[in-house]
Amino acid sequence: MIDPNYQWPAADRAWTDLPEPARRAMVASGAAAWEQVFHGRATYNKQWRLARPPVLTADAWRELNEVCDRLAQLILDACRRRAGTAGELRQLLGVPAGETRLLDESEPLTEALLAAYRPDVIFSAGVPKFVEYNIDSSLGGGFDADTVIQRYARLYREHGILDDLPVRAAPSLLDQRFVAIREELRLPEGARVALLMDFDGDYPGLDDPQTFIRILDPLAVRARDFGIDLVIAPVSTATVDAGNRLVVDGAPVDALFRLFVPNRVTPTAGLDAVAVALAAGTLPMFVSAAAWLLGNKATFGWLWEDVDGLPADDQTLIRRHVPYTVPLTAAVLDRAIAEQATLVAKPADGSAGHGVLLGPELSAADWADGVRAAVDQGGAILQEYLPTDRVSMDFVQIETGETVTADVPYSLAPYLFGRHASGGLARVGYPGCDGILNLAHGVLLTGILLTD
């Protein structure tokens, strides 16, 4: 149960509560082994690597996941108050027909759409704030977060650093996702499941599909422990057989784990094959493309439109954890320009920080031009600007090997699959970074440690 009066611990409390010798040893071992810890992991940063992961208290992590789960339900409820089907929701959101690939417009909006979600959470004045909510199966960063934190945990075990200390890696989000795939799709033991990706995307490493798939081989190995025969391939290579079953890597599959974004996937014959199999009813998919619509940032505005009519606990949750949000239209343009220092403008269906305008970080002219353009283009939101708390973290400078401690912005992204909490992704800034915490801006990715 969510505690509306929960007092969130200081961001560095779990770390500073560890014995000082353990902290020193964690940083030293991480600085010495950064190449092994981050080998093959996604990043655009050529200067810095983390020397250690963030550490959180287990009770704070549990509370955060409770808030995550309830907020996802509230978003779905807000959508269902306005629409009954995916097509009706698409129209309300102003999403052009056909832009969300594989969308069944007649699909009802049900709880099944909440099979996978991951919010982006910053901390401001010590309180978690949900700046956006990713509701879909195409949740990036999970493999990187899980791999990095398991490597850190193994490193610490090898050196005996955390022996007898109540510190552990957060639960595997990859494991929980496999559990959810089996349960949500009701798959038999040994089901052949295709993990399809769009290798024309802009994620680091996608320009070399063979190497990228080889890096993901441990994922397929792990899937076997959960009764899944996982086949990883580019979506462009899929075909259908005479019975309209999806064929991947030379054989039909029993289900699809969709790891591509439905409004940015590259049109190919393979994507057409997926559409044929879905229409024929031969391809269970994790998850429906309709889930992607729930993550549209306009839903935050709906939460605020509805807040006064909700139960008291839900009102408290929204007011405490969701930045005030409204559609960015001509009606609010004058206010947006006048109140630049307190506002952020974002594309409602954007991701990866593209098109985000941070009012306090722009000149008056650039801000005014940006919000006017957003109004003209449509489909944007105006959100309360919240200064991001900073936390002290330890880094390795790649060129010199020097260890540096700096106060940097950070965000957390808990993953929930099948409504069950698991691990999370931490996006950590670096010395001298800007305020936009995403991969394209050089942010560093890791999982998290939990302490009792």
Coordinates of N, CA and C in Angstrom, one line a residue, residues 195-364:
L195 N 12.1 -12.4 -30.7 CA 12.4 -11.0 -30.2 C 12.8 -10.2 -31.5
L196 N 12.0 -9.3 -31.9 CA 12.3 -8.6 -33.2 C 12.6 -7.2 -32.8
M197 N 13.7 -6.7 -33.5 CA 14.2 -5.3 -33.3 C 14.3 -4.6 -34.6
D198 N 14.2 -3.3 -34.6 CA 14.4 -2.5 -35.8 C 15.8 -2.0 -35.8
F199 N 16.6 -2.6 -36.7 CA 18.0 -2.3 -36.7 C 18.3 -1.0 -37.6
D200 N 17.3 -0.3 -38.0 CA 17.5 1.0 -38.6 C 17.2 2.1 -37.6
G201 N 17.1 1.8 -36.3 CA 16.9 2.8 -35.3 C 18.2 3.5 -34.9
D202 N 18.2 4.3 -33.9 CA 19.4 5.1 -33.6 C 20.1 4.7 -32.3
Y203 N 19.8 3.5 -31.8 CA 20.4 3.0 -30.5 C 21.8 2.6 -30.8
P204 N 22.8 2.9 -29.9 CA 24.2 2.6 -30.2 C 24.4 1.1 -30.5
G205 N 25.1 0.8 -31.6 CA 25.4 -0.6 -32.0 C 24.4 -1.2 -33.0
L206 N 23.3 -0.6 -33.3 CA 22.3 -1.1 -34.2 C 22.9 -1.1 -35.7
D207 N 23.9 -0.4 -35.9 CA 24.5 -0.4 -37.3 C 25.2 -1.6 -37.6
D208 N 25.4 -2.5 -36.6 CA 26.1 -3.8 -36.8 C 25.2 -4.9 -36.3
P209 N 24.1 -5.3 -37.0 CA 23.1 -6.3 -36.4 C 23.7 -7.6 -35.9
Q210 N 24.7 -8.1 -36.7 CA 25.2 -9.4 -36.3 C 25.9 -9.4 -34.9
T211 N 26.7 -8.3 -34.8 CA 27.4 -8.1 -33.5 C 26.4 -7.8 -32.4
F212 N 25.4 -7.0 -32.6 CA 24.4 -6.7 -31.6 C 23.7 -7.9 -31.2
I213 N 23.3 -8.7 -32.1 CA 22.6 -10.0 -31.8 C 23.5 -10.9 -31.0
R214 N 24.8 -11.0 -31.4 CA 25.7 -11.8 -30.6 C 25.8 -11.3 -29.2
I215 N 25.8 -10.0 -29.0 CA 25.9 -9.4 -27.6 C 24.7 -9.9 -26.8
L216 N 23.5 -10.0 -27.5 CA 22.3 -10.4 -26.8 C 22.1 -11.9 -26.6
D217 N 23.1 -12.7 -27.1 CA 23.0 -14.1 -26.9 C 22.7 -14.6 -25.5
P218 N 23.4 -13.9 -24.4 CA 23.1 -14.3 -23.1 C 21.6 -14.2 -22.7
L219 N 20.9 -13.3 -23.4 CA 19.5 -13.1 -23.2 C 18.7 -14.4 -23.6
A220 N 19.1 -14.9 -24.8 CA 18.4 -16.1 -25.3 C 18.8 -17.3 -24.4
V221 N 20.0 -17.4 -23.9 CA 20.4 -18.4 -23.0 C 19.5 -18.4 -21.7
R222 N 19.4 -17.2 -21.1 CA 18.6 -17.0 -19.9 C 17.1 -17.3 -20.1
A223 N 16.6 -17.1 -21.3 CA 15.2 -17.3 -21.6 C 14.9 -18.8 -21.4
R224 N 15.8 -19.7 -21.7 CA 15.6 -21.1 -21.6 C 15.2 -21.5 -20.2
D225 N 15.7 -20.8 -19.2 CA 15.4 -21.1 -17.8 C 13.9 -20.8 -17.5
F226 N 13.3 -20.0 -18.4 CA 11.9 -19.7 -18.2 C 11.0 -20.4 -19.2
G227 N 11.5 -21.4 -19.9 CA 10.7 -22.2 -20.8 C 10.4 -21.5 -22.1
I228 N 11.3 -20.6 -22.5 CA 11.2 -19.8 -23.7 C 12.4 -20.1 -24.7
D229 N 12.1 -20.5 -25.9 CA 13.1 -20.6 -26.9 C 13.1 -19.3 -27.7
L230 N 14.0 -18.4 -27.3 CA 14.1 -17.0 -27.8 C 14.9 -16.9 -29.1
V231 N 14.3 -16.3 -30.1 CA 15.0 -16.1 -31.4 C 15.1 -14.6 -31.6
I232 N 16.3 -14.1 -31.7 CA 16.5 -12.7 -31.8 C 16.9 -12.4 -33.3
A233 N 16.1 -11.4 -33.9 CA 16.3 -11.1 -35.3 C 15.8 -9.7 -35.6
P234 N 16.3 -9.2 -36.8 CA 15.7 -7.9 -37.3 C 14.3 -8.1 -37.7
V235 N 13.4 -7.2 -37.4 CA 12.0 -7.3 -37.8 C 11.9 -7.4 -39.4
S236 N 12.9 -6.8 -40.0 CA 12.8 -6.8 -41.5 C 13.0 -8.2 -42.1
T237 N 13.5 -9.1 -41.4 CA 13.7 -10.5 -41.9 C 12.5 -11.4 -41.7
A238 N 11.4 -11.0 -41.1 CA 10.3 -11.9 -40.8 C 9.5 -12.1 -42.1
T239 N 8.9 -13.3 -42.2 CA 8.0 -13.6 -43.3 C 6.8 -14.4 -42.7
V240 N 5.9 -14.8 -43.5 CA 4.7 -15.6 -43.1 C 4.7 -16.8 -44.0
D241 N 4.2 -17.9 -43.4 CA 4.0 -19.2 -44.2 C 2.6 -19.2 -44.8
A242 N 2.3 -20.4 -45.4 CA 1.0 -20.5 -46.0 C -0.2 -20.4 -45.1
G243 N 0.1 -20.7 -43.8 CA -1.0 -20.6 -42.8 C -1.0 -19.2 -42.1
N244 N -0.2 -18.3 -42.6 CA -0.1 -16.9 -42.0 C 0.5 -16.9 -40.6
R245 N 1.4 -17.9 -40.4 CA 2.2 -17.9 -39.2 C 3.5 -17.2 -39.4
L246 N 3.9 -16.4 -38.4 CA 5.1 -15.7 -38.6 C 6.3 -16.6 -38.6
V247 N 7.2 -16.4 -39.6 CA 8.4 -17.2 -39.7 C 9.6 -16.3 -39.5
V248 N 10.5 -16.8 -38.5 CA 11.7 -16.0 -38.2 C 12.8 -17.1 -38.1
D249 N 13.9 -16.7 -38.8 CA 15.1 -17.6 -38.7 C 14.8 -19.0 -39.2
G250 N 13.9 -19.1 -40.2 CA 13.7 -20.4 -40.9 C 12.6 -21.2 -40.4
A251 N 11.9 -20.8 -39.3 CA 10.8 -21.6 -38.7 C 9.7 -20.7 -38.1
P252 N 8.5 -21.3 -38.0 CA 7.4 -20.5 -37.4 C 7.7 -20.2 -35.9
V253 N 7.1 -19.1 -35.5 CA 7.2 -18.8 -34.0 C 5.8 -18.9 -33.4
D254 N 5.8 -19.1 -32.1 CA 4.6 -19.2 -31.3 C 4.1 -17.8 -30.8
A255 N 5.0 -16.9 -30.7 CA 4.6 -15.6 -30.2 C 5.7 -14.6 -30.6
L256 N 5.4 -13.3 -30.4 CA 6.3 -12.2 -30.7 C 6.5 -11.3 -29.4
F257 N 7.8 -11.1 -29.1 CA 8.2 -10.1 -28.1 C 8.6 -8.9 -28.9
R258 N 7.8 -7.9 -29.0 CA 8.1 -6.7 -29.8 C 9.0 -5.7 -29.0
L259 N 10.2 -5.6 -29.6 CA 11.1 -4.6 -29.0 C 11.4 -3.5 -29.9
F260 N 10.4 -3.1 -30.7 CA 10.6 -1.9 -31.5 C 9.4 -1.0 -31.3
V261 N 9.7 0.3 -31.5 CA 8.7 1.3 -31.1 C 7.7 1.4 -32.3
P262 N 6.4 1.3 -32.0 CA 5.4 1.3 -33.1 C 5.3 2.5 -34.0
N263 N 5.7 3.7 -33.4 CA 5.5 4.9 -34.3 C 6.8 5.3 -34.9
R264 N 7.9 4.5 -34.7 CA 9.2 4.9 -35.3 C 9.8 3.7 -36.1
V265 N 9.2 2.6 -36.1 CA 9.7 1.4 -36.8 C 9.8 1.6 -38.3
T266 N 10.8 1.2 -38.9 CA 11.0 1.4 -40.3 C 10.1 0.4 -41.1
P267 N 9.3 1.0 -42.0 CA 8.4 0.1 -42.8 C 9.3 -0.9 -43.7
T268 N 9.0 -2.2 -43.6 CA 9.7 -3.2 -44.3 C 8.7 -4.3 -44.6
A269 N 9.1 -5.2 -45.5 CA 8.3 -6.4 -45.8 C 8.1 -7.3 -44.5
G270 N 9.1 -7.3 -43.7 CA 9.0 -8.0 -42.4 C 8.0 -7.5 -41.5
L271 N 7.9 -6.1 -41.4 CA 6.8 -5.5 -40.6 C 5.5 -5.8 -41.2
D272 N 5.4 -5.9 -42.5 CA 4.1 -6.2 -43.2 C 3.7 -7.7 -42.8
A273 N 4.7 -8.6 -42.7 CA 4.5 -9.9 -42.4 C 3.9 -10.1 -40.9
V274 N 4.5 -9.2 -40.0 CA 4.0 -9.2 -38.7 C 2.5 -8.8 -38.7
A275 N 2.2 -7.8 -39.4 CA 0.8 -7.3 -39.5 C -0.1 -8.4 -40.0
V276 N 0.3 -9.1 -41.0 CA -0.5 -10.2 -41.6 C -0.8 -11.3 -40.5
A277 N 0.2 -11.7 -39.8 CA 0.1 -12.7 -38.8 C -0.8 -12.2 -37.7
L278 N -0.7 -11.0 -37.3 CA -1.6 -10.4 -36.2 C -3.0 -10.4 -36.7
A279 N -3.2 -10.0 -37.9 CA -4.6 -9.9 -38.4 C -5.2 -11.3 -38.5
A280 N -4.4 -12.3 -38.8 CA -4.9 -13.7 -38.9 C -5.1 -14.3 -37.6
G281 N -4.7 -13.7 -36.5 CA -4.9 -14.2 -35.2 C -3.9 -15.4 -34.8
T282 N -2.8 -15.5 -35.6 CA -1.9 -16.6 -35.3 C -0.7 -16.1 -34.5
L283 N -0.6 -14.9 -34.1 CA 0.6 -14.4 -33.4 C 0.3 -13.6 -32.2
P284 N 0.3 -14.3 -31.0 CA 0.2 -13.5 -29.7 C 1.4 -12.6 -29.6
M285 N 1.2 -11.3 -29.2 CA 2.3 -10.3 -29.2 C 2.4 -9.7 -27.8
F286 N 3.6 -9.6 -27.3 CA 3.9 -8.9 -26.1 C 4.6 -7.6 -26.5
V287 N 4.0 -6.4 -26.4 CA 2.6 -6.2 -26.0 C 1.9 -5.5 -27.2
S288 N 0.5 -5.4 -27.1 CA -0.3 -4.8 -28.1 C 0.3 -3.4 -28.4
A289 N 0.2 -2.9 -29.6 CA 0.6 -1.6 -30.0 C -0.2 -0.5 -29.4
A290 N -1.4 -0.9 -28.9 CA -2.3 0.1 -28.2 C -1.7 0.6 -26.9
A291 N -0.9 -0.2 -26.3 CA -0.2 0.2 -25.1 C 0.6 1.4 -25.3
W292 N 1.2 1.6 -26.5 CA 2.1 2.7 -26.8 C 1.3 4.0 -26.6
L293 N 0.0 4.0 -27.0 CA -0.8 5.2 -26.9 C -0.9 5.7 -25.4
L294 N -0.9 4.8 -24.5 CA -1.1 5.2 -23.1 C 0.1 6.0 -22.6
G295 N 1.2 5.8 -23.2 CA 2.4 6.6 -22.8 C 2.5 8.0 -23.4
N296 N 1.5 8.4 -24.2 CA 1.5 9.7 -24.7 C 1.4 10.7 -23.5
K297 N 2.3 11.7 -23.5 CA 2.4 12.6 -22.4 C 1.1 13.5 -22.2
A298 N 0.2 13.5 -23.2 CA -1.0 14.2 -23.0 C -1.9 13.6 -21.9
T299 N -1.6 12.3 -21.5 CA -2.4 11.6 -20.5 C -2.0 12.3 -19.1
F300 N -0.8 12.9 -19.0 CA -0.6 13.6 -17.7 C -1.5 14.8 -17.6
G301 N -1.8 15.4 -18.7 CA -2.7 16.5 -18.6 C -4.1 16.1 -18.2
W302 N -4.5 14.9 -18.7 CA -5.8 14.3 -18.3 C -5.9 14.0 -16.8
L303 N -4.7 13.5 -16.3 CA -4.7 13.3 -14.8 C -5.0 14.6 -14.1
W304 N -4.4 15.7 -14.5 CA -4.7 16.9 -13.8 C -6.1 17.5 -14.1
E305 N -6.6 17.2 -15.3 CA -8.0 17.6 -15.6 C -9.0 16.9 -14.6
D306 N -8.7 15.6 -14.3 CA -9.6 14.8 -13.5 C -9.3 14.8 -12.0
V307 N -8.2 15.4 -11.6 CA -7.7 15.2 -10.2 C -8.8 15.5 -9.1
D308 N -9.5 16.5 -9.3 CA -10.4 16.9 -8.2 C -11.6 15.9 -8.0
G309 N -11.8 15.1 -9.0 CA -12.9 14.1 -8.9 C -12.4 12.7 -8.4
L310 N -11.2 12.6 -8.2 CA -10.6 11.3 -7.8 C -10.6 11.1 -6.3
P311 N -10.5 9.8 -5.8 CA -10.4 9.6 -4.4 C -9.2 10.4 -3.8
A312 N -9.3 10.7 -2.5 CA -8.4 11.6 -1.8 C -6.9 11.0 -2.0
D313 N -6.7 9.7 -1.8 CA -5.4 9.2 -1.9 C -4.8 9.4 -3.3
D314 N -5.6 9.2 -4.3 CA -5.1 9.4 -5.7 C -4.9 10.9 -6.0
Q315 N -5.7 11.8 -5.4 CA -5.4 13.2 -5.6 C -4.0 13.5 -5.0
T316 N -3.8 13.0 -3.8 CA -2.5 13.2 -3.1 C -1.3 12.7 -4.0
L317 N -1.5 11.5 -4.5 CA -0.4 10.9 -5.3 C -0.1 11.7 -6.5
I318 N -1.1 12.2 -7.3 CA -0.9 13.0 -8.5 C -0.3 14.3 -8.1
R319 N -0.8 15.0 -7.1 CA -0.2 16.3 -6.8 C 1.2 16.2 -6.2
R320 N 1.5 15.1 -5.6 CA 2.8 14.9 -5.0 C 3.9 14.5 -6.1
H321 N 3.4 13.7 -7.0 CA 4.4 13.0 -7.9 C 4.3 13.3 -9.4
V322 N 3.3 14.0 -9.8 CA 3.2 14.3 -11.3 C 3.3 15.8 -11.5
P323 N 4.2 16.2 -12.3 CA 4.3 17.7 -12.6 C 3.0 18.2 -13.3
Y324 N 2.6 19.4 -12.9 CA 1.4 19.9 -13.5 C 1.6 20.0 -15.0
T325 N 0.6 19.5 -15.8 CA 0.8 19.4 -17.2 C -0.5 19.8 -17.9
V326 N -0.3 20.6 -19.0 CA -1.5 21.0 -19.9 C -1.0 20.9 -21.3
P327 N -2.0 20.8 -22.2 CA -1.6 20.8 -23.7 C -1.0 22.2 -24.0
L328 N 0.0 22.1 -24.9 CA 0.6 23.4 -25.4 C -0.2 23.9 -26.6
T329 N -1.1 24.8 -26.4 CA -1.9 25.3 -27.5 C -1.8 26.8 -27.5
A330 N -2.5 27.4 -28.5 CA -2.4 28.9 -28.6 C -3.0 29.5 -27.4
A331 N -4.0 28.8 -26.7 CA -4.6 29.4 -25.6 C -3.7 29.7 -24.4
V332 N -2.6 28.9 -24.3 CA -1.6 29.1 -23.2 C -0.3 29.6 -23.7
L333 N -0.2 30.1 -24.9 CA 1.1 30.5 -25.5 C 1.6 31.7 -24.7
D334 N 0.8 32.7 -24.5 CA 1.3 33.9 -23.8 C 1.8 33.6 -22.4
R335 N 1.1 32.7 -21.7 CA 1.5 32.2 -20.4 C 2.9 31.5 -20.5
A336 N 3.0 30.6 -21.5 CA 4.2 29.9 -21.7 C 5.4 30.8 -21.9
I337 N 5.2 31.9 -22.7 CA 6.4 32.8 -22.9 C 6.7 33.6 -21.7
A338 N 5.6 34.0 -21.0 CA 5.9 34.9 -19.8 C 6.5 34.1 -18.6
E339 N 6.1 32.8 -18.5 CA 6.6 32.0 -17.4 C 7.7 31.0 -17.8
Q340 N 8.5 31.4 -18.7 CA 9.6 30.5 -19.2 C 10.4 29.8 -18.1
A341 N 10.7 30.5 -17.1 CA 11.6 30.0 -16.1 C 11.0 28.9 -15.3
T342 N 9.7 28.6 -15.4 CA 9.1 27.6 -14.6 C 8.5 26.5 -15.4
L343 N 8.9 26.4 -16.7 CA 8.2 25.5 -17.6 C 9.1 24.7 -18.5
V344 N 8.6 23.5 -19.0 CA 9.2 22.7 -19.9 C 8.2 22.4 -21.0
A345 N 8.6 22.4 -22.3 CA 7.8 22.0 -23.4 C 8.3 20.7 -24.0
K346 N 7.4 19.8 -24.3 CA 7.8 18.5 -24.9 C 6.8 18.1 -25.9
P347 N 7.3 17.3 -27.0 CA 6.3 16.6 -27.9 C 5.6 15.6 -27.1
A348 N 4.3 15.5 -27.2 CA 3.5 14.6 -26.4 C 3.8 13.1 -26.7
D349 N 4.2 12.8 -28.0 CA 4.5 11.4 -28.3 C 6.0 11.2 -28.6
G350 N 6.8 12.1 -28.1 CA 8.3 12.0 -28.3 C 8.9 11.1 -27.3
S351 N 10.2 10.9 -27.5 CA 11.0 10.1 -26.6 C 12.5 10.4 -26.8
A352 N 13.3 9.9 -25.9 CA 14.8 10.1 -26.0 C 15.2 11.6 -25.9
G353 N 14.3 12.4 -25.4 CA 14.7 13.8 -25.2 C 14.6 14.7 -26.4
H354 N 14.1 14.1 -27.6 CA 14.0 14.8 -28.8 C 13.0 15.9 -28.7
G355 N 13.3 17.1 -29.0 CA 12.3 18.2 -29.1 C 12.0 18.8 -27.7
V356 N 12.7 18.4 -26.6 CA 12.4 18.9 -25.3 C 13.0 20.3 -25.1
L357 N 12.2 21.2 -24.6 CA 12.7 22.6 -24.4 C 12.6 22.9 -22.9
L358 N 13.8 23.1 -22.3 CA 13.9 23.4 -20.9 C 13.9 24.9 -20.7
G359 N 12.8 25.5 -20.2 CA 12.7 26.9 -20.2 C 13.9 27.6 -19.5
P360 N 14.3 27.2 -18.3 CA 15.4 27.9 -17.6 C 16.8 27.8 -18.3
E361 N 16.9 26.9 -19.3 CA 18.2 26.7 -19.9 C 18.3 27.3 -21.3
L362 N 17.3 28.0 -21.7 CA 17.3 28.6 -23.0 C 17.2 30.2 -22.9
S363 N 17.7 30.8 -24.0 CA 17.5 32.3 -24.0 C 16.0 32.6 -24.2
A364 N 15.6 33.8 -23.9 CA 14.2 34.1 -24.1 C 13.7 34.0 -25.6

